[in-house]
Coordinates of C-alpha atoms in Angstrom, one line a residue:
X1 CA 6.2 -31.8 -6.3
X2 CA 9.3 -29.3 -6.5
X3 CA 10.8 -31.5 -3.3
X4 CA 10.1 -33.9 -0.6
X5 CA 8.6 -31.7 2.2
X6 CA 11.3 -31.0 4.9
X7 CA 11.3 -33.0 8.0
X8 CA 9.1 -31.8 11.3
X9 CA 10.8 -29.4 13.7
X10 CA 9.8 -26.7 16.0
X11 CA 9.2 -23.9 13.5
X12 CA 8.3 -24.4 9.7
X13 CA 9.9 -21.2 8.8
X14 CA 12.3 -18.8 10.4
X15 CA 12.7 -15.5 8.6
X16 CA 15.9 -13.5 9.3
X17 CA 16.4 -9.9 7.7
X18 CA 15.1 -6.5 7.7
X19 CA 12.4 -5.0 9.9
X20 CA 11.2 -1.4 9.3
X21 CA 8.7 1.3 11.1
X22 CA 7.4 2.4 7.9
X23 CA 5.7 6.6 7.5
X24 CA 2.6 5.6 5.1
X25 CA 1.6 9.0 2.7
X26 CA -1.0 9.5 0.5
X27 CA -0.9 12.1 -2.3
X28 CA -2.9 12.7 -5.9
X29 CA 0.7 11.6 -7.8
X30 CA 4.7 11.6 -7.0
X31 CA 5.9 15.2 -8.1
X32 CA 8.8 14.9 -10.5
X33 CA 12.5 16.3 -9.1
X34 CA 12.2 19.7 -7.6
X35 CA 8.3 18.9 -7.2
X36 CA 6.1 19.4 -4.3
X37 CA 2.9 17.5 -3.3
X38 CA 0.0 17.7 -0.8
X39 CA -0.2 15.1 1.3
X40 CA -4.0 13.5 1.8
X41 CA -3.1 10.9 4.4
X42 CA -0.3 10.1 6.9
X43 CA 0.3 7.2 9.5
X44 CA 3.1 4.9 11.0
X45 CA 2.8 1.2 10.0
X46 CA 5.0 -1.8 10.4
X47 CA 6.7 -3.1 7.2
X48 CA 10.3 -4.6 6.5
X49 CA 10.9 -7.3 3.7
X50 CA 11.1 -10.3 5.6
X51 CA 9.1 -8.9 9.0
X52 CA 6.4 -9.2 6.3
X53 CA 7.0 -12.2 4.5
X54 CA 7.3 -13.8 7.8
X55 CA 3.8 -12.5 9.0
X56 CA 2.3 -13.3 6.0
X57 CA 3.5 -17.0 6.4
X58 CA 2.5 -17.2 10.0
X59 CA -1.3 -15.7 9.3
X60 CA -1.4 -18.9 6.7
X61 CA -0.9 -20.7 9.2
X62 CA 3.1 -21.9 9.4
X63 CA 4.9 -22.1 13.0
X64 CA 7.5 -18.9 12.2
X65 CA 10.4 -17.7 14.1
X66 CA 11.8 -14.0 13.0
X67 CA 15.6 -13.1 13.4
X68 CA 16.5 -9.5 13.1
X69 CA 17.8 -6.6 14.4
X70 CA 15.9 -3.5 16.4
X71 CA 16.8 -0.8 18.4
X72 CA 16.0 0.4 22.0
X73 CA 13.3 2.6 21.0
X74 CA 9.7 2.8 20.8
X75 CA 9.5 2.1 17.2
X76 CA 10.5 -1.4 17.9
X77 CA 7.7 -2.5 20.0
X78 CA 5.6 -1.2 17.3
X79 CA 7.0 -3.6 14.5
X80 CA 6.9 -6.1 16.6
X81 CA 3.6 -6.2 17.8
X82 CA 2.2 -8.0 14.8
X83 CA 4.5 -10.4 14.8
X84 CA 4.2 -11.0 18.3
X85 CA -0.2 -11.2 18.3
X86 CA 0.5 -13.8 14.9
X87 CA 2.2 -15.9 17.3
X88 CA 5.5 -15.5 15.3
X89 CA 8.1 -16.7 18.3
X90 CA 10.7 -13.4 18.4
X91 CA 13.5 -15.0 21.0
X92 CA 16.1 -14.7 18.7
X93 CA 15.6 -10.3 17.9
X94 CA 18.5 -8.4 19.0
X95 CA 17.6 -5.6 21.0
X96 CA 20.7 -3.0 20.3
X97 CA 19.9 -0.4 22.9
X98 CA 21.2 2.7 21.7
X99 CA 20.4 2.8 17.9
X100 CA 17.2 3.6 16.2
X101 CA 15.0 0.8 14.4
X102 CA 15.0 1.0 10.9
X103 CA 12.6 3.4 9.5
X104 CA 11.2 4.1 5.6
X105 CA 8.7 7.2 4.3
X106 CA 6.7 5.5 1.5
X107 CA 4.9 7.8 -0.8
X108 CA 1.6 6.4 -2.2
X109 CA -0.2 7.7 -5.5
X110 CA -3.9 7.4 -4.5
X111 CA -4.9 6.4 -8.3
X112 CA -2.5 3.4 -9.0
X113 CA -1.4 2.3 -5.6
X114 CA 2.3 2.7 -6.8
X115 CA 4.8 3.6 -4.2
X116 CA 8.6 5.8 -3.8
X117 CA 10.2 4.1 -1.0
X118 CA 12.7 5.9 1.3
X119 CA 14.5 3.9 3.6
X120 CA 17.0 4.6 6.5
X121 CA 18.9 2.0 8.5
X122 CA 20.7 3.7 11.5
X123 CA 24.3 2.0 11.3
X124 CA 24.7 0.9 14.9
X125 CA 22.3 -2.0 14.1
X126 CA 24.6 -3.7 13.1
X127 CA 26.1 -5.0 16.0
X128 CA 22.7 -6.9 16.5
X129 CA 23.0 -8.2 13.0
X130 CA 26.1 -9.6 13.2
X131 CA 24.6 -12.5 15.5
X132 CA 22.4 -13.3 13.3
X133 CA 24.9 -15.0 11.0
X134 CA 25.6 -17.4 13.4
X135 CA 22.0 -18.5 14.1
X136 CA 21.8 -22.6 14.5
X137 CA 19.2 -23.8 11.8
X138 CA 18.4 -27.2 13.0
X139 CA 14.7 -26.1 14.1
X140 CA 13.4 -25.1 11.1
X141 CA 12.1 -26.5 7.8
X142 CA 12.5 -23.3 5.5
X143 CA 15.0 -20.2 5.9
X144 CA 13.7 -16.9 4.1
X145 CA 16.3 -14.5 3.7
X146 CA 16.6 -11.2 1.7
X147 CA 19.4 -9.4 0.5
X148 CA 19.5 -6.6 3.5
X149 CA 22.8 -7.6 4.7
X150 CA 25.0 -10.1 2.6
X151 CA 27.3 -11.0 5.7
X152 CA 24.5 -12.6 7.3
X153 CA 22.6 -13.8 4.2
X154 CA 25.6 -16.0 3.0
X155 CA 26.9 -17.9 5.8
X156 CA 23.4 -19.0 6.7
X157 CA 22.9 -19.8 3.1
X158 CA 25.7 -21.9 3.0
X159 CA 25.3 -23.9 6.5
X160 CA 21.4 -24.1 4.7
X161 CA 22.6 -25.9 2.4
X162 CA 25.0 -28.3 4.4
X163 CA 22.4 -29.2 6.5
X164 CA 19.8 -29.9 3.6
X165 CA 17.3 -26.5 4.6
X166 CA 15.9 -25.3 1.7
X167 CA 16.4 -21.0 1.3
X168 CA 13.7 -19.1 -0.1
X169 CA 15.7 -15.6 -1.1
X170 CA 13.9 -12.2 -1.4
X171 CA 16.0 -10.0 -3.8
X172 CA 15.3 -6.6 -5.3
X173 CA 18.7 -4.8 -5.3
X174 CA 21.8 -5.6 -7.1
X175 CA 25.0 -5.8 -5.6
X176 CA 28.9 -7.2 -6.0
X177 CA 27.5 -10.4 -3.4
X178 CA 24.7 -11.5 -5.2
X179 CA 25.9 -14.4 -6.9
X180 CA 28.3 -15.6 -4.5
X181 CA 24.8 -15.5 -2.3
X182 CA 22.3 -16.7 -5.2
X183 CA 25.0 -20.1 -5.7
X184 CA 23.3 -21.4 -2.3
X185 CA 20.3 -20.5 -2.3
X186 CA 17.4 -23.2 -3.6
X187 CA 14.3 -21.0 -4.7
X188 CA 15.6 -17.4 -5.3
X189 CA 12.1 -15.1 -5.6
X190 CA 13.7 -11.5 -7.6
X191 CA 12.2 -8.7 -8.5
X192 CA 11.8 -7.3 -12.3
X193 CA 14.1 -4.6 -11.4
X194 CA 16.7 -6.9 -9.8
X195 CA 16.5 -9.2 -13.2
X196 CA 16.7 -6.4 -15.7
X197 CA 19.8 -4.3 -13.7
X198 CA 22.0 -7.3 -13.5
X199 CA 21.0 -10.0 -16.7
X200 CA 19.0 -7.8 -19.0
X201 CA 15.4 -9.5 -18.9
X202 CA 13.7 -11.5 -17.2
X203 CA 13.7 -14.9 -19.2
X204 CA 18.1 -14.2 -19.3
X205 CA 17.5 -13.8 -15.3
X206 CA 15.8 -16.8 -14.9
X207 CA 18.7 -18.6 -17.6
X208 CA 21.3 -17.5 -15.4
X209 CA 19.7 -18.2 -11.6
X210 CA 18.8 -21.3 -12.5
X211 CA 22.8 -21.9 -14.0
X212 CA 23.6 -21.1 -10.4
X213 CA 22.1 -23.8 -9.2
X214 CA 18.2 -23.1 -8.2
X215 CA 15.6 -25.4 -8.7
X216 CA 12.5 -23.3 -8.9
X217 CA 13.8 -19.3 -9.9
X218 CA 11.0 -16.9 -10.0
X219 CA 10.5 -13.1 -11.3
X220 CA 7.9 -10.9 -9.8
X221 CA 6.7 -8.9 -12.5
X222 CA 4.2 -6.5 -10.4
X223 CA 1.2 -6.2 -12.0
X224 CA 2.2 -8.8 -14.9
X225 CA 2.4 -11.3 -12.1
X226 CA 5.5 -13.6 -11.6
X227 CA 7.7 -16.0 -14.7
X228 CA 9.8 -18.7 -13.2
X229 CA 11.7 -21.5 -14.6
X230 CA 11.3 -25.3 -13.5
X231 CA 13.0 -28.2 -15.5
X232 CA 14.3 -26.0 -18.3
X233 CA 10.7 -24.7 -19.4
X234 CA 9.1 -20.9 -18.5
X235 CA 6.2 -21.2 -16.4
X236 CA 3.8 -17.5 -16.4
X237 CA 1.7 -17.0 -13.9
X238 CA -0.6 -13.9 -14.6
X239 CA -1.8 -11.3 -11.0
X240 CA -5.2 -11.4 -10.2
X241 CA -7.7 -8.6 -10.4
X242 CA -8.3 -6.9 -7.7
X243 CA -9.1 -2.9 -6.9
X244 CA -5.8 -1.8 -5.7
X245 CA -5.2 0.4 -2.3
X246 CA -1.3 0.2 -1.9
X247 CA 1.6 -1.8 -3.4
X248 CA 3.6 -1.3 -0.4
X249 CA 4.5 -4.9 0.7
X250 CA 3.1 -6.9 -2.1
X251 CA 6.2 -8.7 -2.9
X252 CA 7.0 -9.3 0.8
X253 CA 3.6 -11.0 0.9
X254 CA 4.3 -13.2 -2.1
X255 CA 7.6 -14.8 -0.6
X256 CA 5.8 -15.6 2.4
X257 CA 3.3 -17.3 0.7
X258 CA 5.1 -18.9 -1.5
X259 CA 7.2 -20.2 1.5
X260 CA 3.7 -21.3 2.7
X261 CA 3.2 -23.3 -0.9
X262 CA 6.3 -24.8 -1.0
X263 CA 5.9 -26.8 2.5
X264 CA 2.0 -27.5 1.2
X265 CA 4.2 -29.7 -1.4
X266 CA 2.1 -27.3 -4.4
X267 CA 3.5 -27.7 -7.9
X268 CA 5.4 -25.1 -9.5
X269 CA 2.4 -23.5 -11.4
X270 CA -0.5 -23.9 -8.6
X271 CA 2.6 -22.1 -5.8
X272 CA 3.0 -19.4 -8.1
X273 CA -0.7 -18.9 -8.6
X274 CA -1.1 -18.9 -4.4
X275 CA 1.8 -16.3 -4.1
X276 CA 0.5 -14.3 -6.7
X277 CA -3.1 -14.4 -5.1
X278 CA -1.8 -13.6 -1.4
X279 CA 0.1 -10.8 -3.2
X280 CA -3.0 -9.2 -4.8
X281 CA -4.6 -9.3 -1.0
X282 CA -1.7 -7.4 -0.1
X283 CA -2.9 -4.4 -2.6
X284 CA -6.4 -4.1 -0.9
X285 CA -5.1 -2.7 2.2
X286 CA -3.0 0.2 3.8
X287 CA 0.9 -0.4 4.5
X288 CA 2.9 -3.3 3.7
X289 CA 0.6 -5.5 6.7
X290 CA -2.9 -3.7 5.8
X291 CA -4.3 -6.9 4.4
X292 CA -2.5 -10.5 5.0
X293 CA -5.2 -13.5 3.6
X294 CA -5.0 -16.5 6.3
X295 CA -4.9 -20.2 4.3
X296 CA -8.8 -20.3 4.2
X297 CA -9.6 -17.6 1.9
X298 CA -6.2 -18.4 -0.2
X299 CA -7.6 -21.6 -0.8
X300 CA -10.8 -20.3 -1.4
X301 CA -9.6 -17.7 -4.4
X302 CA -7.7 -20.7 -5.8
X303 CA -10.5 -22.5 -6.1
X304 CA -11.8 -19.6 -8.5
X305 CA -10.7 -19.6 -12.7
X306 CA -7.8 -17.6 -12.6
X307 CA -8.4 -13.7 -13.2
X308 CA -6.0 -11.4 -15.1
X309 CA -4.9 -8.2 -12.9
X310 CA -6.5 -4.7 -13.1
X311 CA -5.9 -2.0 -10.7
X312 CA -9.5 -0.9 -10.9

């Protein structure tokens, strides 16, 4: 067991960070610079690191609160409407009434599933942010964070650890903060990119994390799967096969469950292996919410020999 499981409380996770209305495309391949492309599909879905993550634990089954920030427009009753039919309690959203919800265009190749992302975060939002920093933690047994907005991130990190919560941290972009933000936080979840812009590899990323004081660092290598580091020995996990639709989301999907793991009290290789499996779910549908597993058929694909990942 990486822990003894957190005490009861009201919620089993509460997820504070980004939120995002998210313009799905479909196209044959991303042009190169200067390029153009014809587009073969085009919707609006919900999406946002933690919005997901957050969903993703609450369809496995965890009591979830989510903490963000929205604006007074129609987009945000559209984000969070899954949230809201999951059962995810959304009390603690900040409505600000004259900005616009966050919004991304994320540009799919029909072939590989792989995605451009282009976000847009209108800067008014954060006066409904700023609360969040201040949110009391005393109901939950998990925090999951991402690295959206440091000035929230760290203080709740920090009274998180004071008060013995343990963080789970999605990161994917590097930034001055980050280690004043990773030296509090208990099971950082980076991505590759994140790992090779700031410490070179992967294996040096997991070296340094884990220097910083986390018990259980991880990597998510895409379609490699995840590498983590527990007790001073690498532990791979490899994806599973699956025929991949979209990307988009994946790696939200994996934090969530692997907050989801983590208060099941699973070991460090069988809650990478869950993460990874509700991740390659996440790649059989549309949109970064196209296709959440609940706990039953999780358990039931880790029941099965583990499977190496194809995109076919």
């Amino acid at each position: 067991m990486l822990a003894p499981p957190p005490p009861e409380r009201r919620f089993d996770v509460l997820g504070v960070g980004e939120c995002s209305l998210d313009t799905w495309l479909r196209l044959d391949a991303l042009p190169p610079p200067g390029g153009k492309a014809a587009v073969s599909d085009w919707r609006e879905r919900p999406g946002g690191q933690v919005a997901t993550a957050t969903l993703a634990a609450a369809r496995l089954g965890l009591r979830a609160e989510y903490a963000g920030a929205v604006g007074g427009d129609a987009a945000a009753a559209q984000v969070l409407a899954p949230l809201r039919a999951a059962g995810v309690t959304l009390s603690r959203v900040h409505v600000v009434p004259d900005a616009r919800t966050r919004a991304a265009v994320i540009a799919v190749e029909q072939g590989s599933g792989e995605r451009a992302v282009f976000g847009h975060r209108d800067p008014r939002l954060a006066a409904g942010r700023a609360a969040l920093a201040a949110l009391p933690l005393d109901d939950t047994r998990l925090l999951l964070l991402d690295g959206s907005d440091f000035a929230v991130a760290l203080p709740l990190a920090q009274r998180a650890r004071a008060a013995g919560v343990p963080v789970v941290l999605d990161l994917d972009a590097a930034a001055p903060e980050a280690e004043e933000l990773l030296a509090f936080v208990d099971f950082p979840v980076v991505s590759q990119g994140f790992a090779e812009r700031c410490y070179g590899t992967p294996r040096a990323a997991l070296a340094r994390l884990a220097a910083l004081g986390a018990k259980l660092p991880v990597v998510t290598l895409g379609a490699q799967g995840a590498l983590a580091r527990w007790q001073g020995a690498l532990v791979a996990s490899p994806a599973f096969r699956v025929a991949v639709v979209d990307t988009t989301g994946a790696g939200d999907v994996f934090h969530g469950a692997f907050a989801w793991g983590l208060l099941e009290g699973l070991g460090a290789a069988e809650l990478l292996r869950a993460a990874n499996a509700a991740a390659a779910f996440a790649c059989t549908g549309l949109g970064a919410q196209g296709a959440l597993p609940d706990a039953a058929a999780l358990r039931a694909v880790l029941a099965e020999p583990a499977r190496a990942y194809s995109s076919s």
